[in-house]
Coordinates of C-alpha atoms in Angstrom, one line a residue:
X10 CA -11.5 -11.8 25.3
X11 CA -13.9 -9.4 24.7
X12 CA -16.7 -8.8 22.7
X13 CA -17.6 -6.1 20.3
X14 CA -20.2 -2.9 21.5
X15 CA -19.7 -0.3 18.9
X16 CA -18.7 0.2 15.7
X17 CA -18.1 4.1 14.3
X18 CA -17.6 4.9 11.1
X19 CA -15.6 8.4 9.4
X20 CA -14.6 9.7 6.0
X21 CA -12.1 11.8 5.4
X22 CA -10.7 13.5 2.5
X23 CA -7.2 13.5 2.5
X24 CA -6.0 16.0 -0.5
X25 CA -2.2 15.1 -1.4
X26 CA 0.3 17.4 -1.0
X27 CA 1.3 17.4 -4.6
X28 CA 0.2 16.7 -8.1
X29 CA -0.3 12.9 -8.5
X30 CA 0.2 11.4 -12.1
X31 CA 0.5 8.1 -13.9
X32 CA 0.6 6.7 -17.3
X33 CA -3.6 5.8 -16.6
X34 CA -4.5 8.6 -14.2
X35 CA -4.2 11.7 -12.0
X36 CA -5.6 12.0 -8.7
X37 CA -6.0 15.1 -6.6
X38 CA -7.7 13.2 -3.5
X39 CA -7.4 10.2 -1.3
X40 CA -10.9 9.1 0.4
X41 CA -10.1 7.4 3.3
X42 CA -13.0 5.3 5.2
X43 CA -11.9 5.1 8.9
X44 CA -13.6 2.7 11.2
X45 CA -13.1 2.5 15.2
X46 CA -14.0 -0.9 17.4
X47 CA -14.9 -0.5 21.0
X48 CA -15.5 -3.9 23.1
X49 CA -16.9 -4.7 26.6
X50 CA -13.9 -3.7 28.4
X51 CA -13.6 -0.2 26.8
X52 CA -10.7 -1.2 24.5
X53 CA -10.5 1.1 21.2
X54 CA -9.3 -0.4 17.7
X55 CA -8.8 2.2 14.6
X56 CA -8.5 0.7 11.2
X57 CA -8.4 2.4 8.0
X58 CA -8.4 1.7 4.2
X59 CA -8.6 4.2 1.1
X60 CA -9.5 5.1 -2.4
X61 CA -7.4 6.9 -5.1
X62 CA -10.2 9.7 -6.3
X63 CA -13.3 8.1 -6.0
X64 CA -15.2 5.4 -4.7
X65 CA -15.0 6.1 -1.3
X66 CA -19.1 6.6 -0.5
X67 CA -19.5 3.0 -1.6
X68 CA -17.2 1.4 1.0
X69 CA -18.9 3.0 3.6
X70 CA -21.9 2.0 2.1
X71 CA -20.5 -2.0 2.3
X72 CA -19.6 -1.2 6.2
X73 CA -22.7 0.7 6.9
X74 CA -25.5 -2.0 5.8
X75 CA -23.6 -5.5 5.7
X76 CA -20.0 -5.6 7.6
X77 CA -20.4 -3.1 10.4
X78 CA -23.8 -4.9 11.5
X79 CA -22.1 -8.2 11.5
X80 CA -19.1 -7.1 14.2
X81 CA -21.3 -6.4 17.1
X82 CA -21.5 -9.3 20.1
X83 CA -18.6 -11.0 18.1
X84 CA -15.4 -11.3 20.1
X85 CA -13.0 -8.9 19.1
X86 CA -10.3 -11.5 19.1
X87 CA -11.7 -14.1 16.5
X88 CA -9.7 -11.9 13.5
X89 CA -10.1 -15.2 11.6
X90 CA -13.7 -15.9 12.2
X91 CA -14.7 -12.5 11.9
X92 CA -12.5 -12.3 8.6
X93 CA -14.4 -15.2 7.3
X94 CA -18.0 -14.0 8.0
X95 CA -17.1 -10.6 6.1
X96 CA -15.8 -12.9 3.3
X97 CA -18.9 -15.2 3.0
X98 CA -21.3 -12.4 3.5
X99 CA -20.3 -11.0 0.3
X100 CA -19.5 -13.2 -1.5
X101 CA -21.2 -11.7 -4.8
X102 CA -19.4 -9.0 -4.2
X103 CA -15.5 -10.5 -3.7
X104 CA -13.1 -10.5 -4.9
X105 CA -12.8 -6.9 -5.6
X106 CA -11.8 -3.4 -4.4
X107 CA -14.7 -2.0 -2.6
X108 CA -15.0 -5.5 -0.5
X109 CA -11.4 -5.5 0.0
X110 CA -11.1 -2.2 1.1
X111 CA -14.3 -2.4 3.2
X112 CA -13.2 -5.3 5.0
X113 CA -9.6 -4.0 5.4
X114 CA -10.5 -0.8 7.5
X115 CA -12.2 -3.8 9.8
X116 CA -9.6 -6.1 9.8
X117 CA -6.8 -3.4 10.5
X118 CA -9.4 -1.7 13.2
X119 CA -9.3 -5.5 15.2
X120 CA -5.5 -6.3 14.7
X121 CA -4.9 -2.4 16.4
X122 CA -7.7 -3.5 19.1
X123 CA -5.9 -6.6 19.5
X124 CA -2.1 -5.5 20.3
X125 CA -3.1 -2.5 22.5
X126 CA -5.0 -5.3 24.5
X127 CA -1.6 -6.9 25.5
X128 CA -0.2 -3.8 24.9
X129 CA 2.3 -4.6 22.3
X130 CA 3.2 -2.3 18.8
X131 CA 1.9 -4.4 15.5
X132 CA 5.7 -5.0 14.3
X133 CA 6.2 -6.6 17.2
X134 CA 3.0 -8.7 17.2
X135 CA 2.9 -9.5 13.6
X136 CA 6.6 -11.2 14.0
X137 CA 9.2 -8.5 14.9
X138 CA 11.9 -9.1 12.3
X139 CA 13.7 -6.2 12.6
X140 CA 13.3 -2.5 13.7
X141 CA 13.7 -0.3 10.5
X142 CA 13.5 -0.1 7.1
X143 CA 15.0 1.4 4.2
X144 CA 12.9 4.2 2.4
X145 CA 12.4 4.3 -1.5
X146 CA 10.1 7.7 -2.8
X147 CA 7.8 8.2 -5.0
X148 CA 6.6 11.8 -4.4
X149 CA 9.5 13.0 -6.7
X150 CA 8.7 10.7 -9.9
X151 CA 5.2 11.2 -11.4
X152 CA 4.9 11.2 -14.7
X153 CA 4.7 14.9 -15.6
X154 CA 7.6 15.9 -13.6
X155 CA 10.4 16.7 -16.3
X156 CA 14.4 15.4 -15.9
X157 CA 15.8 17.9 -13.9
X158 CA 12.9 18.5 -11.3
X159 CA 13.2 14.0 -11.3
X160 CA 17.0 14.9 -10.6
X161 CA 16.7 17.4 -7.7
X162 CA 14.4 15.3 -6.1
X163 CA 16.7 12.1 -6.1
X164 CA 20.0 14.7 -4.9
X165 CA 17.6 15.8 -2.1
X166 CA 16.5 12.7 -1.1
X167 CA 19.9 11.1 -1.5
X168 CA 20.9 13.5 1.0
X169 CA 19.0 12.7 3.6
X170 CA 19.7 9.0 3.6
X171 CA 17.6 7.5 0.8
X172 CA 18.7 4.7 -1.3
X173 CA 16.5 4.9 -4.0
X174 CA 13.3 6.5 -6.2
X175 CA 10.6 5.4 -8.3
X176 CA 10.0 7.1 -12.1
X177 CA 6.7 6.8 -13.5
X178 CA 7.1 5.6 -17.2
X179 CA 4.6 5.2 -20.1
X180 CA 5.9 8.1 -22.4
X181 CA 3.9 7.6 -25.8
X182 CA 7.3 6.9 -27.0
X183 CA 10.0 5.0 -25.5
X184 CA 12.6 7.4 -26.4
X185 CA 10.9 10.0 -23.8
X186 CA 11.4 7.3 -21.3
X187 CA 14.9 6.9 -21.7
X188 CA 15.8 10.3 -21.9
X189 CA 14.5 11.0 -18.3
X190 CA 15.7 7.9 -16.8
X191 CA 18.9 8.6 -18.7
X192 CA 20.0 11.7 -17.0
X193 CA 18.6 10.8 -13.8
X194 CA 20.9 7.4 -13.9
X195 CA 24.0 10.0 -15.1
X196 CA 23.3 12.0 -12.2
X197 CA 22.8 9.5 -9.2
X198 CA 25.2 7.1 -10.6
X199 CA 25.2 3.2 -10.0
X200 CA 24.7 2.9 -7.0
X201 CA 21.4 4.1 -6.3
X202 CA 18.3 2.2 -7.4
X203 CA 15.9 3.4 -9.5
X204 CA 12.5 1.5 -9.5
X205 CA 10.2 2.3 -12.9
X206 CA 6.4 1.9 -12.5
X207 CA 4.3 1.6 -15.9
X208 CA 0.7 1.3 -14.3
X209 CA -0.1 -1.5 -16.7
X210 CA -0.7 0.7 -19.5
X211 CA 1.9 -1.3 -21.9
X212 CA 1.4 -4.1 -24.3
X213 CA 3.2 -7.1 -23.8
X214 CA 5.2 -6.2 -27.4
X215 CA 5.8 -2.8 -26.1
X216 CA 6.4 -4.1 -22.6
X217 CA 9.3 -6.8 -23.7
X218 CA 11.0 -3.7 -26.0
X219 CA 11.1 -1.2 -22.7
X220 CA 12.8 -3.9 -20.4
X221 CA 15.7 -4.1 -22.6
X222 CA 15.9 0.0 -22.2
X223 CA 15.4 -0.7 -18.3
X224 CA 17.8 -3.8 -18.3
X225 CA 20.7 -1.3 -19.6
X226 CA 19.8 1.4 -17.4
X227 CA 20.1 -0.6 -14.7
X228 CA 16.6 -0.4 -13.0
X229 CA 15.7 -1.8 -9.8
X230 CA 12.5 -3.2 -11.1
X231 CA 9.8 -2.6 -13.8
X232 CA 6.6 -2.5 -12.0
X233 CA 2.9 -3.2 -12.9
X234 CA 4.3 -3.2 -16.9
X235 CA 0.6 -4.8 -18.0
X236 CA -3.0 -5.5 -17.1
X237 CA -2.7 -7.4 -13.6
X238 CA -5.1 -10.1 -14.7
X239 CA -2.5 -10.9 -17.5
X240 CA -0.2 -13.3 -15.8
X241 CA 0.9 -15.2 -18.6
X242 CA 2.1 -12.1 -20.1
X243 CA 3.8 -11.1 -16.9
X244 CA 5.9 -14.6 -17.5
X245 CA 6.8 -14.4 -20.8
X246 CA 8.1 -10.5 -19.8
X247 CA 9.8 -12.2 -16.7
X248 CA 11.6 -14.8 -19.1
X249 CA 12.8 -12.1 -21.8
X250 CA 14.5 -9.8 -18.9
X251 CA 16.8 -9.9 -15.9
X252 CA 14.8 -7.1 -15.0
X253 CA 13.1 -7.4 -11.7
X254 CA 8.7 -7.7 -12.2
X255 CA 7.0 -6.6 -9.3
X256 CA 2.8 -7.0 -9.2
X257 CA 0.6 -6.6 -6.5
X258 CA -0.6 -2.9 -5.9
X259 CA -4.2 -4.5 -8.3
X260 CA -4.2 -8.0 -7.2
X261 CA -6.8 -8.6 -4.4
X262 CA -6.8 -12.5 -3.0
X263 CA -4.2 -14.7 -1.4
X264 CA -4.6 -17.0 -4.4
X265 CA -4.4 -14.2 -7.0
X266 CA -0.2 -13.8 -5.8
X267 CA -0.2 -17.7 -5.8
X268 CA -0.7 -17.9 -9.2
X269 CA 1.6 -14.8 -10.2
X270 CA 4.7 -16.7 -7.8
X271 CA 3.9 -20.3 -9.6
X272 CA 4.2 -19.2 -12.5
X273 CA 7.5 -17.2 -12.2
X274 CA 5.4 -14.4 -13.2
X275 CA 6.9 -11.7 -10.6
X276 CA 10.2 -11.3 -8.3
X277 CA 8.7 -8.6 -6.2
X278 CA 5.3 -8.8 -4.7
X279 CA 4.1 -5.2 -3.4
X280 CA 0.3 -6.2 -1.9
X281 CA -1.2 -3.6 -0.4
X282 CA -3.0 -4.2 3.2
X283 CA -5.8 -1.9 2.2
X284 CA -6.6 -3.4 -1.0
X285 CA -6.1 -7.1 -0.1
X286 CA -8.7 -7.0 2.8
X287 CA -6.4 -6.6 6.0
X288 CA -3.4 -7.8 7.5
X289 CA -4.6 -11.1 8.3
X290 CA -4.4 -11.5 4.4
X291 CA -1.4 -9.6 4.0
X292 CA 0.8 -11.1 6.5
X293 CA -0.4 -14.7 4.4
X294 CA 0.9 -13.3 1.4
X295 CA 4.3 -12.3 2.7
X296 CA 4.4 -15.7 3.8
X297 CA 3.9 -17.1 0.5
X298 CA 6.1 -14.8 -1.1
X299 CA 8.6 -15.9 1.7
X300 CA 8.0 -19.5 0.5
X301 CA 9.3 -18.8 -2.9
X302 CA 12.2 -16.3 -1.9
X303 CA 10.2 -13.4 -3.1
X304 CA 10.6 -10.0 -1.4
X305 CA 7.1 -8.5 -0.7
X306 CA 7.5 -4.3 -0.7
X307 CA 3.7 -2.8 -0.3
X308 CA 1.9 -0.4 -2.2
X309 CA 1.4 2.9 -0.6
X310 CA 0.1 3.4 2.8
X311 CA 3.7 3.7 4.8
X312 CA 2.2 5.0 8.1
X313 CA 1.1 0.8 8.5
X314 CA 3.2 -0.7 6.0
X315 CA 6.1 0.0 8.1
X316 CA 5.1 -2.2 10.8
X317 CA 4.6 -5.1 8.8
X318 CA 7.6 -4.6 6.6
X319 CA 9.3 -4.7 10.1
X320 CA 7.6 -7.8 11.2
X321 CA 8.2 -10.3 8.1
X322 CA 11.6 -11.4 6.8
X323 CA 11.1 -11.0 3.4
X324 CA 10.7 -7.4 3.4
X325 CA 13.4 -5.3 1.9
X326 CA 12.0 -1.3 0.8
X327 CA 8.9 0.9 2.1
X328 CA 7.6 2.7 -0.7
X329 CA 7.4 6.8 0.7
X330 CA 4.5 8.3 -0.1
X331 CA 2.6 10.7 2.9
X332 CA -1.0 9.8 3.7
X333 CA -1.8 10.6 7.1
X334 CA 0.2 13.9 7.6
X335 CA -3.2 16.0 8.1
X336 CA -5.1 13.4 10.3
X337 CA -2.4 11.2 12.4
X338 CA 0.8 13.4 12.6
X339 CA 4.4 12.0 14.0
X340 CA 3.3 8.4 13.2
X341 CA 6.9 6.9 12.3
X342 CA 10.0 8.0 12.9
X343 CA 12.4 8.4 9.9
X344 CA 16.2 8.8 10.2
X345 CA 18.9 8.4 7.4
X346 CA 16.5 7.1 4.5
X347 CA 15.2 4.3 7.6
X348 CA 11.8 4.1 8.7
X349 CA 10.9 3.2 12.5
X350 CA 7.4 2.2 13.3
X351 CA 5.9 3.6 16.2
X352 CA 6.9 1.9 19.8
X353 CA 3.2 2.5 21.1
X354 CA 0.8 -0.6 21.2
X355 CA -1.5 -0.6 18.6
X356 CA -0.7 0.0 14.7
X357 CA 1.7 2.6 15.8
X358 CA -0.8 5.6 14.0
X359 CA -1.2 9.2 16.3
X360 CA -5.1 10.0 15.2
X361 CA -5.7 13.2 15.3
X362 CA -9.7 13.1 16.5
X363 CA -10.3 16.8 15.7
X364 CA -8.6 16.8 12.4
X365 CA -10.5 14.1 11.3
X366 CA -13.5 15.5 12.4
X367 CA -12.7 18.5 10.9
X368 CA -11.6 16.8 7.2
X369 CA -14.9 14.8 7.1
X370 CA -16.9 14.5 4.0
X371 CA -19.9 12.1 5.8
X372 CA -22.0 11.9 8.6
X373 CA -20.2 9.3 10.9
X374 CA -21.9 6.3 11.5
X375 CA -22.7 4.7 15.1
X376 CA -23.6 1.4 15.7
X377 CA -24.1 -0.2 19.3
X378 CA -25.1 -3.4 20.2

């Protein structure tokens, strides 16, 4: 073991490639806090996290004045510990996104520093289930894209292996709804899976009358339908469908999924590393998920998810959605609709030091010690 020297911390902004829409939102950027670990022995960790628009000054912010200071003489390998002390330290502040995302661009930054230590990839490390993965995408189904553009995107995915795309929904009316995910199931046929995605913006009334639209179209699952902190709602919607529920993307603490899964209030748990606080909490949460024969398919972030989706059992889709392209280039190999996580010890991400340098929005940060 070794203990911690320096902590450095980067902001990038990472602008998508295209136009990003919800039934809630549109974002046009992706601030991503970076963070790298160097210990006595000259190993390197790089962890990341991210924000959807805004938000990002105040996680570095959190890392700058409370977290960062904390790492330093602390052996790199006490993930635990060191997970704990980030917890309790703010603790007015938890649960919630910017802690969770502060301490997630730590927590990923010591799981990389720990496998290229014994030089081993994350999948592997994490549990090493299986090597690939099949790819859903999103890119092709944000709300403002109309039918046919929803269509060509599915063909031209379809071609290249995929076995599936998410459709944002939320129309004002159902009848809009239908009529794109209509001729996008008359097109595709059966046999590929569509996954809808309301962004909680439905009332439980409003919620239980689109699942039966959903249920006859045949939809994969009917994500985030409500407001996340609803989970009695989210059961009594689970026990008027056969369609699929899947939570998770807004939900923040191990015991958060715990109540969703007790209460038969999901089928599908999609936590997302970055918003959960790390993969030491992540790879929990797949485990509980595990316990109650529950798939867990993340949220976003596909340049790490892949590893862990290839590490756990439970794990059956990788949501496709580019991040990294501009700052960490070639960082999983995709073949056929499959994903591949990266062979190289570490978290399997390429950085790219001189992009990121180049699409900073902060002075970085150094701390030694």
């Amino acid at each position: 073991m070794a203990k911690i020297t320096r902590v450095e911390i980067f902001m990038v902004d990472l602008k998508p490639k295209v136009r990003r829409t919800d039934a809630i939102q549109s974002f046009l950027s992706q601030e991503t806090p970076i963070v790298r670990l160097t210990d006595a022995e000259g190993a390197v960790g790089t962890g990341y996290s991210y924000t959807i628009g805004t938000g990002g000054p105040s996680v570095i912010a959190l890392l700058q004045t409370t977290l960062a200071p904390l790492l330093l003489g602390q052996e790199a390998e006490n993930i635990q510990g060191l997970w704990n002390k980030m917890l309790y330290s703010t603790h007015a502040t938890a649960v919630g996104a910017i802690t969770s995302l502060a301490m997630a661009a730590i927590d990923t930054a010591l799981w990389d520093l720990r496998c290229k230590r014994v030089m081993l990839p994350l999948s592997v490390m994490a549990g090493g289930a299986r090597s690939d993965v099949a790819l859903y995408t999103t890119e092709g189904g944000w709300l403002h894209i109309e039918p046919q553009a929803l269509i060509d995107d599915a063909l031209a995915v379809r071609e290249n292996g995929f076995l599936g795309s998410k459709v944002k929904i939320g129309k004002p009316h159902l009848s809009e709804d239908r009529a794109r995910l209509t001729a996008l199931r008359d097109v595709v046929g059966p046999a590929y899976e569509i996954m809808v995605d309301a962004n909680q913006s439905l009332t439980l009334s409003e919620a239980i009358r689109r699942a039966k639209m959903l249920e006859d179209i045949g939809v994969g699952w009917f994500e985030e339908p409500m407001r996340a902190d609803d989970i009695g709602a989210h059961a009594q919607l689970a026990a008027h469908s056969s369609v699929p529920i899947a939570v998770g993307e807004s939900l923040y603490a191990l015991s958060q999924f715990k109540d969703y899964l007790a209460a038969g209030a999901c089928s599908v748990v999609q936590a997302d590393v970055a918003r959960v606080g790390g993969i030491t909490p992540w790879l929990k949460i797949a485990a509980l998920a595990e316990a109650f024969n529950v798939a867990i398919c993340p949220h976003f972030l596909m340049e790490l998810h892949v590893s862990l989706v290839c590490a756990v059992q439970n794990a059956s889709w990788l949501e496709y959605i580019p991040q990294l392209d501009l700052i960490a280039p070639q960082s999983m190999t995709i073949e056929n609709g499959r994903a591949r996580p990266a062979a190289d010890p570490g978290l399997g991400i390429n950085w790219d030091w001189q992009a990121i340098a180049a699409h900073g929005v902060m002075t970085p940060v150094d701390l030694r010690g």
